[in-house]
Amino acid sequence: MLNYLGYATRNKGDVDQGLRYYRAALEIDPDYTLARSYMGQALLSAGDRRGAMIQLDEIEKRVGTDAREYRLLAQALEQKSLDGTHTY
């Protein structure tokens, strides 16, 4: 539930509140890789590429690189790099 609240809140434009929901979801279940993927996307949209990469690494540790959650975040990171809008 917290993950979906984060997703909805982030997509309505409140990235900070969305991140709070994702963090709360991960406190309950650190292995919830979909929350990690969405959190990484939120961090990326807030300009925190390093934070997004940390989430990508955490997803890889838990489920590998073939998982949908990994691919979603990896694609978002790649797209930001292609757009030239990434920050470090």
mmCIF file of C-alpha atoms in Angstrom:
data_model
loop_
_atom_site.group_PDB
_atom_site.id
_atom_site.type_symbol
_atom_site.label_atom_id
_atom_site.label_comp_id
_atom_site.label_asym_id
_atom_site.label_seq_id
_atom_site.Cartn_x
_atom_site.Cartn_y
_atom_site.Cartn_z
ATOM 1 C CA MET A 1 0.000 0.000 0.000
ATOM 2 C CA LEU A 2 2.773 2.465 0.916
ATOM 3 C CA ASN A 3 4.511 1.774 -2.381
ATOM 4 C CA TYR A 4 1.407 2.684 -4.356
ATOM 5 C CA LEU A 5 0.855 5.803 -2.263
ATOM 6 C CA GLY A 6 4.436 6.755 -3.106
ATOM 7 C CA TYR A 7 3.855 6.100 -6.787
ATOM 8 C CA ALA A 8 0.645 8.137 -6.897
ATOM 9 C CA THR A 9 2.068 10.981 -4.843
ATOM 10 C CA ARG A 10 5.267 11.154 -6.901
ATOM 11 C CA ASN A 11 3.336 11.171 -10.159
ATOM 12 C CA LYS A 12 1.161 14.027 -8.883
ATOM 13 C CA GLY A 13 4.347 16.049 -8.455
ATOM 14 C CA ASP A 14 5.213 15.631 -4.764
ATOM 15 C CA VAL A 15 8.472 13.699 -5.062
ATOM 16 C CA ASP A 16 9.519 14.339 -1.453
ATOM 17 C CA GLN A 17 6.319 12.853 -0.020
ATOM 18 C CA GLY A 18 6.572 9.975 -2.489
ATOM 19 C CA LEU A 19 10.078 9.247 -1.217
ATOM 20 C CA ARG A 20 8.781 9.193 2.354
ATOM 21 C CA TYR A 21 6.221 6.550 1.383
ATOM 22 C CA TYR A 22 8.857 4.452 -0.391
ATOM 23 C CA ARG A 23 11.179 4.644 2.622
ATOM 24 C CA ALA A 24 8.342 3.576 4.914
ATOM 25 C CA ALA A 25 7.561 0.632 2.622
ATOM 26 C CA LEU A 26 11.224 -0.410 2.674
ATOM 27 C CA GLU A 27 11.370 -0.194 6.473
ATOM 28 C CA ILE A 28 8.652 -2.841 6.541
ATOM 29 C CA ASP A 29 10.186 -4.967 3.782
ATOM 30 C CA PRO A 30 13.728 -4.127 2.630
ATOM 31 C CA ASP A 31 13.386 -6.753 -0.118
ATOM 32 C CA TYR A 32 10.421 -5.017 -1.789
ATOM 33 C CA THR A 33 12.222 -4.406 -5.062
ATOM 34 C CA LEU A 34 9.337 -2.647 -6.803
ATOM 35 C CA ALA A 35 9.442 0.021 -4.086
ATOM 36 C CA ARG A 36 13.210 0.249 -4.634
ATOM 37 C CA SER A 37 12.703 0.688 -8.372
ATOM 38 C CA TYR A 38 10.096 3.407 -7.941
ATOM 39 C CA MET A 39 12.188 5.071 -5.254
ATOM 40 C CA GLY A 40 15.162 5.075 -7.613
ATOM 41 C CA GLN A 41 13.050 6.688 -10.308
ATOM 42 C CA ALA A 42 11.887 9.333 -7.829
ATOM 43 C CA LEU A 43 15.471 10.000 -6.742
ATOM 44 C CA LEU A 44 16.511 10.290 -10.359
ATOM 45 C CA SER A 45 13.750 12.797 -11.082
ATOM 46 C CA ALA A 46 14.948 14.810 -8.069
ATOM 47 C CA GLY A 47 18.460 14.881 -9.542
ATOM 48 C CA ASP A 48 19.958 12.226 -7.257
ATOM 49 C CA ARG A 49 21.565 9.876 -9.779
ATOM 50 C CA ARG A 50 23.848 8.379 -7.130
ATOM 51 C CA GLY A 51 20.849 7.509 -4.947
ATOM 52 C CA ALA A 52 19.124 5.901 -7.923
ATOM 53 C CA MET A 53 22.252 3.854 -8.645
ATOM 54 C CA ILE A 54 22.324 2.658 -5.041
ATOM 55 C CA GLN A 55 18.753 1.411 -5.415
ATOM 56 C CA LEU A 56 19.664 -0.299 -8.698
ATOM 57 C CA ASP A 57 22.534 -2.086 -6.937
ATOM 58 C CA GLU A 58 20.218 -3.142 -4.106
ATOM 59 C CA ILE A 59 17.719 -4.561 -6.592
ATOM 60 C CA GLU A 60 20.487 -6.471 -8.364
ATOM 61 C CA LYS A 61 21.648 -7.994 -5.066
ATOM 62 C CA ARG A 62 18.152 -9.209 -4.291
ATOM 63 C CA VAL A 63 16.756 -10.395 -7.643
ATOM 64 C CA GLY A 64 19.420 -9.972 -10.318
ATOM 65 C CA THR A 65 19.468 -8.010 -13.534
ATOM 66 C CA ASP A 66 16.724 -9.929 -15.352
ATOM 67 C CA ALA A 67 13.998 -8.730 -12.993
ATOM 68 C CA ARG A 68 11.422 -6.243 -14.258
ATOM 69 C CA GLU A 69 12.155 -3.880 -11.353
ATOM 70 C CA TYR A 70 15.830 -3.772 -12.295
ATOM 71 C CA ARG A 71 15.062 -3.162 -15.972
ATOM 72 C CA LEU A 72 12.622 -0.328 -15.205
ATOM 73 C CA LEU A 73 15.151 1.591 -13.147
ATOM 74 C CA ALA A 74 18.062 0.807 -15.480
ATOM 75 C CA GLN A 75 16.025 2.128 -18.419
ATOM 76 C CA ALA A 76 15.164 5.312 -16.512
ATOM 77 C CA LEU A 77 18.847 5.844 -15.718
ATOM 78 C CA GLU A 78 19.822 5.229 -19.324
ATOM 79 C CA GLN A 79 17.142 7.586 -20.608
ATOM 80 C CA LYS A 80 18.314 10.357 -18.295
ATOM 81 C CA SER A 81 21.863 9.856 -19.588
ATOM 82 C CA LEU A 82 20.698 9.977 -23.211
ATOM 83 C CA ASP A 83 18.658 13.100 -22.549
ATOM 84 C CA GLY A 84 21.690 14.762 -21.065
ATOM 85 C CA THR A 85 19.609 15.766 -18.065
ATOM 86 C CA HIS A 86 21.428 13.731 -15.447
ATOM 87 C CA THR A 87 23.224 15.226 -12.475
ATOM 88 C CA TYR A 88 25.824 13.719 -10.195
#
